[in-house]
Amino acid sequence: MTDIDFIPPVIASWLTARGVHVPQTPELIVAGVAGALAVLALAIGWYAGTRGGPRIAGFWQRRVGDHVEGLAHRMNALVRHGSAALLLAILATIYPWPPLAALLLSFALGAASAMTAVVFLRGLHTPRWACWISAAFVFVAILSNGIGGFDVITTTLDRIGLNLGERRFSLLALVTILITAVALFAGVRLANRVIAHSIREAKGLDATQKLLVQKLAGIAVIIVAFFFGIDLLGIDFTSFAVFSGALGLAVGFGLQKTVGNLIAGIILLMDRSIKPGDVIVVGDSFGWVNKIGVRAVSVITRDGKEHLIPNENLMTQEVENWSYSDRNVRVRIPVGVSYNCDLRLAQELMLRAASESPRVLDSPKPNVWLSGYGDSSVDHEILAWISDPEGGVGNVKSDVLNRLWWLFKEHDIEIPFPQRDVHVRSFPAPGLVQFPPDPPK
């Protein structure tokens, strides 16, 4: 029995004459061993994902906190595919496998690596199309490299292109740029999440300083990723001379507002004049600061509306910050009583209504001022202090006035309303009154 008895001799001879490699019996045995090892690696990866995935997810949750909402529930799959890909990579390199065995191992390694890339990129909220394009590139690259055809693919992709001056733009360069951009995007997202959690857990910084450091760190990560990508792609920095001039022109004209808002936002965070949670009034917008972004500040009103106010407006316009140095805010509640009532009793009831309101502070104590003598009432102002202006001011006035209404009712304190005396000097004689004629029937 010869080495190729498993194939009919006529077919084997015909294939061999035409340069087609016909697997021999020992090679098939080695391929079977490689296939069994590949299945074993996949099984070990599945076991590692089932057993070790939850533990790694818990560790990752402690290190990165709430910023891993995309990776936490994918950690089992990530460990499963990643462990299998690592074992398959070790198997593919420790022994000079024949072509058929190398094909099997490369196929399994490419599939496991592609699934690892998809799970990881989706966990970082990378667009689905970018994930699958990257996975396809990883699979094809690993498979072709395992069977010795990677150089053929790169050469073919490099031939498809055009020359512009001294530079050549090919399909290979485009694919390289896309894959590099996706990898840098994923790296930036992951680095920002880890840095954000580390800054949030810092003990010596307040909320505003943490937000400022997080913004600056995010900008620094983007700059580092940009220069790393330039170096990785082998782009000459001198080629950016024209680009930098165009960028400066764009900043001077079209992007002036954008850059101004960015710098204004950094200044607001540095001088801490406006912080998340502050209650501010800008023009007709009243609410508390929810977020200070790169372009605008988010202010949520009591109606639940979110106003996005450009950072430059907060730098150039007058802003009322009710929480800048002290969160206590004084609320003025106007009240009028009749001239005929017991004024001292009415003022005591006003103080009682303010003191019994749950949001009114005991210190500073509420006070009542007599503000003037009106046309039909004695005008007062109830001055009450609150410490949570983000909860609204109108509801405090409503609560105090409701309580005061029933107290006035119990003690017969009259709340006056405008009254007018009409004096008629004379009536016309009865005969002089002209009535309109009756309508025709």
Short mmCIF file of C-alpha atoms in Angstrom, two decimals:
data_model
loop_
_atom_site.label_atom_id
_atom_site.label_comp_id
_atom_site.label_asym_id
_atom_site.label_seq_id
_atom_site.Cartn_x
_atom_site.Cartn_y
_atom_site.Cartn_z
CA MET A 1 0.00 0.00 0.00
CA THR A 2 1.54 3.30 -1.11
CA ASP A 3 1.30 6.71 0.56
CA ILE A 4 -1.46 7.82 -1.80
CA ASP A 5 -3.57 4.67 -1.87
CA PHE A 6 -6.44 6.54 -0.24
CA ILE A 7 -6.89 8.39 -3.61
CA PRO A 8 -7.42 6.48 -6.85
CA PRO A 9 -4.05 6.20 -8.63
CA VAL A 10 -5.34 7.77 -11.85
CA ILE A 11 -6.63 10.87 -10.05
CA ALA A 12 -3.50 11.11 -7.87
CA SER A 13 -1.23 10.91 -10.89
CA TRP A 14 -3.31 13.48 -12.79
CA LEU A 15 -3.20 15.93 -9.82
CA THR A 16 0.50 15.41 -9.23
CA ALA A 17 1.30 16.01 -12.91
CA ARG A 18 -0.44 19.35 -12.72
CA GLY A 19 1.43 20.51 -9.62
CA VAL A 20 -1.36 19.94 -7.12
CA HIS A 21 -0.13 18.73 -3.74
CA VAL A 22 -1.75 15.44 -2.82
CA PRO A 23 -1.74 14.81 0.94
CA GLN A 24 0.10 11.69 1.95
CA THR A 25 -0.98 9.32 4.68
CA PRO A 26 1.47 10.62 7.36
CA GLU A 27 0.43 14.17 6.55
CA LEU A 28 -3.21 13.27 7.07
CA ILE A 29 -2.36 11.76 10.43
CA VAL A 30 -0.55 14.94 11.47
CA ALA A 31 -3.49 17.00 10.23
CA GLY A 32 -5.82 14.85 12.35
CA VAL A 33 -3.62 15.46 15.37
CA ALA A 34 -3.63 19.21 14.65
CA GLY A 35 -7.41 19.18 14.30
CA ALA A 36 -7.79 17.34 17.60
CA LEU A 37 -5.48 19.84 19.31
CA ALA A 38 -7.49 22.72 17.83
CA VAL A 39 -10.71 21.22 19.20
CA LEU A 40 -9.00 20.75 22.58
CA ALA A 41 -7.88 24.40 22.57
CA LEU A 42 -11.42 25.53 21.81
CA ALA A 43 -12.74 23.32 24.64
CA ILE A 44 -10.19 24.76 27.09
CA GLY A 45 -11.18 28.27 25.98
CA TRP A 46 -14.83 27.49 26.63
CA TYR A 47 -14.00 26.14 30.09
CA ALA A 48 -11.84 29.21 30.87
CA GLY A 49 -14.66 31.52 29.82
CA THR A 50 -17.21 29.67 31.94
CA ARG A 51 -15.05 29.43 35.06
CA GLY A 52 -12.71 32.39 34.86
CA GLY A 53 -14.92 34.86 33.01
CA PRO A 54 -17.09 35.88 36.00
CA ARG A 55 -14.02 36.32 38.21
CA ILE A 56 -12.25 38.47 35.66
CA ALA A 57 -15.46 40.46 35.14
CA GLY A 58 -15.66 41.10 38.89
CA PHE A 59 -12.01 42.21 39.01
CA TRP A 60 -12.52 44.44 35.99
CA GLN A 61 -15.65 45.92 37.58
CA ARG A 62 -13.69 46.80 40.72
CA ARG A 63 -10.91 48.41 38.71
CA VAL A 64 -13.00 50.33 36.18
CA GLY A 65 -16.40 50.56 37.89
CA ASP A 66 -19.48 51.67 35.97
CA HIS A 67 -17.45 52.51 32.87
CA VAL A 68 -17.41 48.85 31.73
CA GLU A 69 -21.11 48.49 31.04
CA GLY A 70 -20.19 47.27 27.54
CA LEU A 71 -17.40 44.87 28.50
CA ALA A 72 -18.73 43.46 31.77
CA HIS A 73 -21.45 41.22 30.32
CA ARG A 74 -19.16 40.21 27.42
CA MET A 75 -16.26 39.15 29.62
CA ASN A 76 -17.13 35.44 29.45
CA ALA A 77 -17.10 35.46 25.64
CA LEU A 78 -13.96 37.59 25.59
CA VAL A 79 -12.10 35.18 27.87
CA ARG A 80 -13.40 32.16 25.92
CA HIS A 81 -12.32 33.34 22.49
CA GLY A 82 -9.14 35.02 23.76
CA SER A 83 -7.94 31.91 25.62
CA ALA A 84 -8.64 29.72 22.61
CA ALA A 85 -6.80 32.14 20.31
CA LEU A 86 -3.78 32.20 22.65
CA LEU A 87 -3.56 28.41 22.84
CA LEU A 88 -3.99 28.06 19.08
CA ALA A 89 -1.25 30.64 18.48
CA ILE A 90 1.10 28.64 20.71
CA LEU A 91 0.24 25.41 18.88
CA ALA A 92 0.78 27.02 15.48
CA THR A 93 4.30 28.20 16.35
CA ILE A 94 5.80 25.36 18.42
CA TYR A 95 5.99 22.87 15.55
CA PRO A 96 6.62 23.14 11.79
CA TRP A 97 3.25 21.79 10.73
CA PRO A 98 2.73 20.47 7.18
CA PRO A 99 0.40 22.46 4.90
CA LEU A 100 -2.87 20.70 5.71
CA ALA A 101 -2.33 20.81 9.48
CA ALA A 102 -1.21 24.45 9.24
CA LEU A 103 -4.40 25.23 7.31
CA LEU A 104 -6.59 23.70 10.03
CA LEU A 105 -4.76 25.48 12.87
CA SER A 106 -4.71 28.79 10.98
CA PHE A 107 -8.42 28.55 10.26
CA ALA A 108 -9.23 27.89 13.92
CA LEU A 109 -6.81 30.60 15.09
CA GLY A 110 -8.21 33.14 12.63
CA ALA A 111 -11.80 32.41 13.68
CA ALA A 112 -11.00 32.66 17.40
CA SER A 113 -9.01 35.87 16.93
CA ALA A 114 -11.76 37.40 14.79
CA MET A 115 -14.41 36.63 17.42
CA THR A 116 -12.16 38.08 20.13
CA ALA A 117 -11.84 41.29 18.11
CA VAL A 118 -15.62 41.50 17.56
CA VAL A 119 -16.47 40.96 21.25
CA PHE A 120 -13.83 43.44 22.42
CA LEU A 121 -14.75 46.18 19.94
CA ARG A 122 -18.49 45.77 20.55
CA GLY A 123 -17.81 46.03 24.28
CA LEU A 124 -16.28 49.45 23.62
CA HIS A 125 -19.36 50.48 21.60
CA THR A 126 -17.50 50.49 18.31
CA PRO A 127 -19.86 50.60 15.30
CA ARG A 128 -20.94 47.15 14.18
CA TRP A 129 -19.66 47.59 10.62
CA ALA A 130 -16.20 48.53 11.87
CA CYS A 131 -16.14 45.47 14.16
CA TRP A 132 -16.93 43.02 11.41
CA ILE A 133 -14.56 44.62 8.90
CA SER A 134 -11.76 44.39 11.46
CA ALA A 135 -12.68 40.78 12.26
CA ALA A 136 -12.64 39.87 8.55
CA PHE A 137 -9.22 41.47 8.16
CA VAL A 138 -7.87 39.58 11.19
CA PHE A 139 -9.25 36.28 9.93
CA VAL A 140 -7.89 36.67 6.39
CA ALA A 141 -4.50 37.89 7.63
CA ILE A 142 -4.01 35.00 10.07
CA LEU A 143 -5.28 32.36 7.65
CA SER A 144 -3.18 33.58 4.73
CA ASN A 145 -0.10 33.95 6.93
CA GLY A 146 -0.51 30.39 8.20
CA ILE A 147 -0.52 28.93 4.70
CA GLY A 148 2.16 31.26 3.36
CA GLY A 149 -0.04 33.48 1.22
CA PHE A 150 0.01 36.72 3.18
CA ASP A 151 2.70 38.30 0.98
CA VAL A 152 0.63 37.52 -2.09
CA ILE A 153 -2.38 39.37 -0.65
CA THR A 154 -0.39 42.42 0.41
CA THR A 155 1.35 42.57 -2.96
CA THR A 156 -1.98 42.38 -4.79
CA LEU A 157 -3.53 45.10 -2.61
CA ASP A 158 -0.49 47.30 -3.11
CA ARG A 159 -0.76 47.04 -6.88
CA ILE A 160 -4.28 48.49 -6.81
CA GLY A 161 -3.75 52.22 -6.45
CA LEU A 162 -2.52 55.40 -8.06
CA ASN A 163 0.46 57.71 -7.85
CA LEU A 164 0.06 61.35 -6.85
CA GLY A 165 3.35 63.12 -7.27
CA GLU A 166 5.98 61.33 -5.23
CA ARG A 167 3.46 59.42 -3.14
CA ARG A 168 1.47 56.30 -3.92
CA PHE A 169 -2.02 55.64 -2.58
CA SER A 170 -2.99 52.00 -2.76
CA LEU A 171 -5.74 49.76 -1.47
CA LEU A 172 -3.27 48.28 1.00
CA ALA A 173 -2.59 51.72 2.47
CA LEU A 174 -6.35 52.36 2.77
CA VAL A 175 -6.94 49.05 4.56
CA THR A 176 -3.99 49.74 6.87
CA ILE A 177 -5.32 53.19 7.74
CA LEU A 178 -8.82 51.84 8.47
CA ILE A 179 -7.56 49.04 10.71
CA THR A 180 -5.19 51.41 12.53
CA ALA A 181 -8.00 53.92 13.06
CA VAL A 182 -10.30 51.24 14.51
CA ALA A 183 -7.54 49.95 16.80
CA LEU A 184 -6.69 53.46 18.03
CA PHE A 185 -10.38 54.24 18.55
CA ALA A 186 -10.77 51.14 20.72
CA GLY A 187 -7.59 51.97 22.62
CA VAL A 188 -8.73 55.53 23.30
CA ARG A 189 -12.14 54.37 24.52
CA LEU A 190 -10.58 51.82 26.85
CA ALA A 191 -7.96 54.25 28.18
CA ASN A 192 -10.59 56.94 28.81
CA ARG A 193 -12.74 54.51 30.81
CA VAL A 194 -9.85 53.33 32.97
CA ILE A 195 -8.62 56.90 33.53
CA ALA A 196 -12.15 58.15 34.31
CA HIS A 197 -12.59 55.48 36.99
CA SER A 198 -9.16 56.20 38.50
CA ILE A 199 -9.91 59.93 38.66
CA ARG A 200 -13.34 59.31 40.14
CA GLU A 201 -11.80 57.20 42.92
CA ALA A 202 -9.18 59.88 43.75
CA LYS A 203 -9.54 61.14 47.31
CA GLY A 204 -7.91 64.56 47.17
CA LEU A 205 -10.04 66.09 44.40
CA ASP A 206 -13.53 67.56 44.51
CA ALA A 207 -16.14 66.99 41.80
CA THR A 208 -15.07 69.98 39.70
CA GLN A 209 -11.38 69.15 39.84
CA LYS A 210 -12.12 65.53 38.91
CA LEU A 211 -14.12 66.71 35.89
CA LEU A 212 -11.32 69.07 34.83
CA VAL A 213 -8.64 66.38 35.15
CA GLN A 214 -10.84 63.94 33.25
CA LYS A 215 -11.32 66.41 30.36
CA LEU A 216 -7.59 67.20 30.18
CA ALA A 217 -6.69 63.50 30.37
CA GLY A 218 -9.14 62.73 27.56
CA ILE A 219 -7.54 65.41 25.37
CA ALA A 220 -4.06 64.08 26.21
CA VAL A 221 -5.07 60.52 25.30
CA ILE A 222 -6.40 61.68 21.92
CA ILE A 223 -3.19 63.62 21.19
CA VAL A 224 -1.00 60.64 22.13
CA ALA A 225 -3.13 58.31 20.00
CA PHE A 226 -2.89 60.72 17.06
CA PHE A 227 0.91 60.90 17.13
CA PHE A 228 1.16 57.16 17.76
CA GLY A 229 -1.00 56.51 14.70
CA ILE A 230 1.13 58.88 12.61
CA ASP A 231 4.28 57.05 13.67
CA LEU A 232 2.66 53.64 13.15
CA LEU A 233 1.60 54.52 9.61
CA GLY A 234 5.01 55.96 8.83
CA ILE A 235 3.72 59.40 7.83
CA ASP A 236 6.33 62.15 7.68
CA PHE A 237 5.61 65.02 10.06
CA THR A 238 6.81 67.55 7.51
CA SER A 239 3.78 66.68 5.40
CA PHE A 240 1.61 68.30 8.06
CA ALA A 241 2.98 71.77 7.35
CA VAL A 242 0.22 72.56 4.87
CA PHE A 243 -2.37 70.83 7.04
CA SER A 244 -1.38 72.86 10.10
CA GLY A 245 -1.68 76.07 8.10
CA ALA A 246 -5.14 75.07 6.86
CA LEU A 247 -6.13 74.12 10.39
CA GLY A 248 -5.00 77.49 11.70
CA LEU A 249 -7.03 79.23 9.00
CA ALA A 250 -10.07 77.10 9.87
CA VAL A 251 -9.70 77.93 13.56
CA GLY A 252 -9.42 81.61 12.73
CA PHE A 253 -12.64 81.59 10.72
CA GLY A 254 -14.96 78.59 10.78
CA LEU A 255 -13.91 76.95 14.06
CA GLN A 256 -13.45 80.12 16.08
CA LYS A 257 -16.61 79.57 18.13
CA THR A 258 -15.85 75.88 18.66
CA VAL A 259 -12.33 76.52 19.94
CA GLY A 260 -13.59 79.45 22.01
CA ASN A 261 -16.21 77.25 23.67
CA LEU A 262 -13.58 74.58 24.36
CA ILE A 263 -11.22 77.05 26.03
CA ALA A 264 -14.11 78.69 27.92
CA GLY A 265 -15.17 75.29 29.26
CA ILE A 266 -11.65 74.57 30.52
CA ILE A 267 -11.49 78.01 32.17
CA LEU A 268 -14.86 77.44 33.87
CA LEU A 269 -13.59 74.19 35.31
CA MET A 270 -10.28 75.72 36.40
CA ASP A 271 -11.67 78.75 38.25
CA ARG A 272 -14.62 76.67 39.59
CA SER A 273 -17.05 79.54 39.15
CA ILE A 274 -19.65 77.07 37.84
CA LYS A 275 -19.73 73.46 38.99
CA PRO A 276 -22.02 70.50 38.31
CA GLY A 277 -24.92 70.77 40.74
CA ASP A 278 -24.88 74.58 40.97
CA VAL A 279 -28.16 76.44 40.56
CA ILE A 280 -27.69 79.24 38.02
CA VAL A 281 -29.75 81.80 36.14
CA VAL A 282 -28.61 82.78 32.63
CA GLY A 283 -31.06 85.08 30.86
CA ASP A 284 -34.41 83.29 30.97
CA SER A 285 -32.85 79.89 31.82
CA PHE A 286 -33.08 78.85 35.45
CA GLY A 287 -31.97 75.42 36.66
CA TRP A 288 -29.11 73.37 37.99
CA VAL A 289 -25.94 72.47 36.10
CA ASN A 290 -26.05 68.85 35.01
CA LYS A 291 -22.84 68.64 32.96
CA ILE A 292 -20.05 70.88 31.70
CA GLY A 293 -19.17 69.64 28.23
CA VAL A 294 -16.58 70.57 25.65
CA ARG A 295 -18.98 72.86 23.77
CA ALA A 296 -21.83 73.70 26.12
CA VAL A 297 -23.13 73.51 29.68
CA SER A 298 -26.23 71.39 30.29
CA VAL A 299 -28.76 73.15 32.56
CA ILE A 300 -31.89 71.23 33.62
CA THR A 301 -34.90 73.35 34.52
CA ARG A 302 -37.71 72.51 36.92
CA ASP A 303 -39.86 71.62 33.89
CA GLY A 304 -37.43 68.82 33.00
CA LYS A 305 -36.14 70.71 29.96
CA GLU A 306 -32.41 70.56 29.32
CA HIS A 307 -30.92 73.82 28.05
CA LEU A 308 -27.54 73.62 26.30
CA ILE A 309 -25.85 76.98 26.91
CA PRO A 310 -22.57 77.62 25.02
CA ASN A 311 -19.58 77.96 27.32
CA GLU A 312 -18.73 81.36 25.86
CA ASN A 313 -22.09 82.75 27.00
CA LEU A 314 -21.27 81.86 30.59
CA MET A 315 -17.96 83.69 30.23
CA THR A 316 -19.32 86.87 28.63
CA GLN A 317 -22.83 87.24 30.06
CA GLU A 318 -24.02 87.97 33.57
CA VAL A 319 -24.70 84.73 35.43
CA GLU A 320 -26.47 84.31 38.76
CA ASN A 321 -24.95 81.40 40.66
CA TRP A 322 -27.09 80.62 43.69
CA SER A 323 -24.62 77.97 44.89
CA TYR A 324 -21.26 79.64 44.22
CA SER A 325 -20.04 80.19 47.79
CA ASP A 326 -23.12 79.18 49.80
CA ARG A 327 -26.05 76.96 48.92
CA ASN A 328 -28.46 78.86 51.17
CA VAL A 329 -30.95 80.93 49.18
CA ARG A 330 -33.49 83.41 50.58
CA VAL A 331 -37.01 83.21 49.20
CA ARG A 332 -39.24 86.31 49.26
CA ILE A 333 -42.99 85.64 49.62
CA PRO A 334 -45.27 88.74 49.36
CA VAL A 335 -48.45 88.76 51.51
CA GLY A 336 -51.10 91.44 52.04
CA VAL A 337 -53.55 91.70 54.95
CA SER A 338 -56.50 93.96 55.71
CA TYR A 339 -56.11 97.28 57.50
CA ASN A 340 -58.74 96.16 60.02
CA CYS A 341 -56.98 92.95 61.15
CA ASP A 342 -54.74 92.35 64.17
CA LEU A 343 -51.44 93.14 62.52
CA ARG A 344 -49.29 91.54 65.22
CA LEU A 345 -51.27 88.29 65.09
CA ALA A 346 -51.07 88.25 61.27
CA GLN A 347 -47.27 88.57 61.39
CA GLU A 348 -47.02 85.76 63.96
CA LEU A 349 -49.09 83.53 61.71
CA MET A 350 -46.82 84.37 58.77
CA LEU A 351 -43.78 83.28 60.79
CA ARG A 352 -45.57 80.13 61.89
CA ALA A 353 -46.49 79.17 58.32
CA ALA A 354 -42.89 79.65 57.16
CA SER A 355 -41.42 77.74 60.11
CA GLU A 356 -43.73 74.75 59.58
CA SER A 357 -42.77 74.37 55.91
CA PRO A 358 -40.40 71.35 55.67
CA ARG A 359 -37.87 72.91 53.29
CA VAL A 360 -37.50 76.19 55.18
CA LEU A 361 -34.36 76.26 57.34
CA ASP A 362 -34.44 76.86 61.08
CA SER A 363 -31.13 78.70 60.81
CA PRO A 364 -31.14 81.36 59.48
CA LYS A 365 -34.63 81.79 60.90
CA PRO A 366 -37.48 83.06 58.70
CA ASN A 367 -38.47 86.66 59.11
CA VAL A 368 -41.40 88.96 58.25
CA TRP A 369 -40.98 92.49 56.98
CA LEU A 370 -43.63 95.11 56.59
CA SER A 371 -42.87 96.42 53.12
CA GLY A 372 -45.48 99.15 52.70
CA TYR A 373 -49.06 100.41 52.90
CA GLY A 374 -50.89 99.54 49.75
CA ASP A 375 -54.16 100.83 48.29
CA SER A 376 -56.22 98.11 49.94
CA SER A 377 -53.78 96.06 52.07
CA VAL A 378 -50.86 96.22 54.43
CA ASP A 379 -48.06 94.64 52.42
CA HIS A 380 -45.57 92.21 53.98
CA GLU A 381 -42.74 89.99 52.80
CA ILE A 382 -41.97 86.60 54.33
CA LEU A 383 -38.22 85.95 54.08
CA ALA A 384 -37.45 82.23 54.27
CA TRP A 385 -34.13 80.43 53.69
CA ILE A 386 -33.69 77.12 51.86
CA SER A 387 -30.55 75.04 51.22
CA ASP A 388 -31.70 73.06 48.18
CA PRO A 389 -32.49 75.57 45.43
CA GLU A 390 -32.25 72.81 42.82
CA GLY A 391 -35.56 71.56 44.25
CA GLY A 392 -37.27 74.72 43.04
CA VAL A 393 -38.47 77.96 44.63
CA GLY A 394 -42.08 78.17 43.47
CA ASN A 395 -43.06 75.04 45.40
CA VAL A 396 -41.72 76.58 48.64
CA LYS A 397 -43.84 79.71 48.08
CA SER A 398 -46.86 77.57 47.33
CA ASP A 399 -46.42 75.49 50.50
CA VAL A 400 -46.02 78.54 52.76
CA LEU A 401 -49.00 80.36 51.20
CA ASN A 402 -51.21 77.26 51.51
CA ARG A 403 -50.40 76.93 55.19
CA LEU A 404 -50.95 80.66 55.72
CA TRP A 405 -54.37 80.53 54.03
CA TRP A 406 -55.74 78.05 56.56
CA LEU A 407 -54.12 79.87 59.49
CA PHE A 408 -55.76 83.12 58.39
CA LYS A 409 -59.08 81.28 58.08
CA GLU A 410 -58.80 79.90 61.63
CA HIS A 411 -58.00 83.31 63.15
CA ASP A 412 -60.33 85.46 60.99
CA ILE A 413 -57.51 87.37 59.32
CA GLU A 414 -58.89 88.99 56.20
CA ILE A 415 -56.99 88.93 52.94
CA PRO A 416 -58.27 92.06 51.18
CA PHE A 417 -59.09 92.53 47.54
CA PRO A 418 -59.26 95.84 45.66
CA GLN A 419 -62.48 97.80 46.25
CA ARG A 420 -63.64 100.92 44.43
CA ASP A 421 -66.31 103.52 45.34
CA VAL A 422 -68.31 104.78 42.35
CA HIS A 423 -69.91 108.25 42.74
CA VAL A 424 -72.74 109.12 40.26
CA ARG A 425 -73.18 112.89 40.12
CA SER A 426 -76.50 112.94 38.16
CA PHE A 427 -78.86 110.85 36.04
CA PRO A 428 -80.42 112.09 32.75
CA ALA A 429 -84.13 112.95 32.71
CA PRO A 430 -86.41 110.02 31.74
CA GLY A 431 -87.62 111.68 28.58
CA LEU A 432 -84.13 112.32 27.34
CA VAL A 433 -83.11 108.70 27.30
CA GLN A 434 -82.95 107.50 23.71
CA PHE A 435 -83.75 103.82 23.24
CA PRO A 436 -82.85 102.02 20.02
CA PRO A 437 -85.79 101.25 17.69
CA ASP A 438 -87.31 97.79 17.65
CA PRO A 439 -85.91 95.46 14.98
CA PRO A 440 -88.20 94.90 11.96
CA LYS A 441 -90.35 91.78 12.08
#
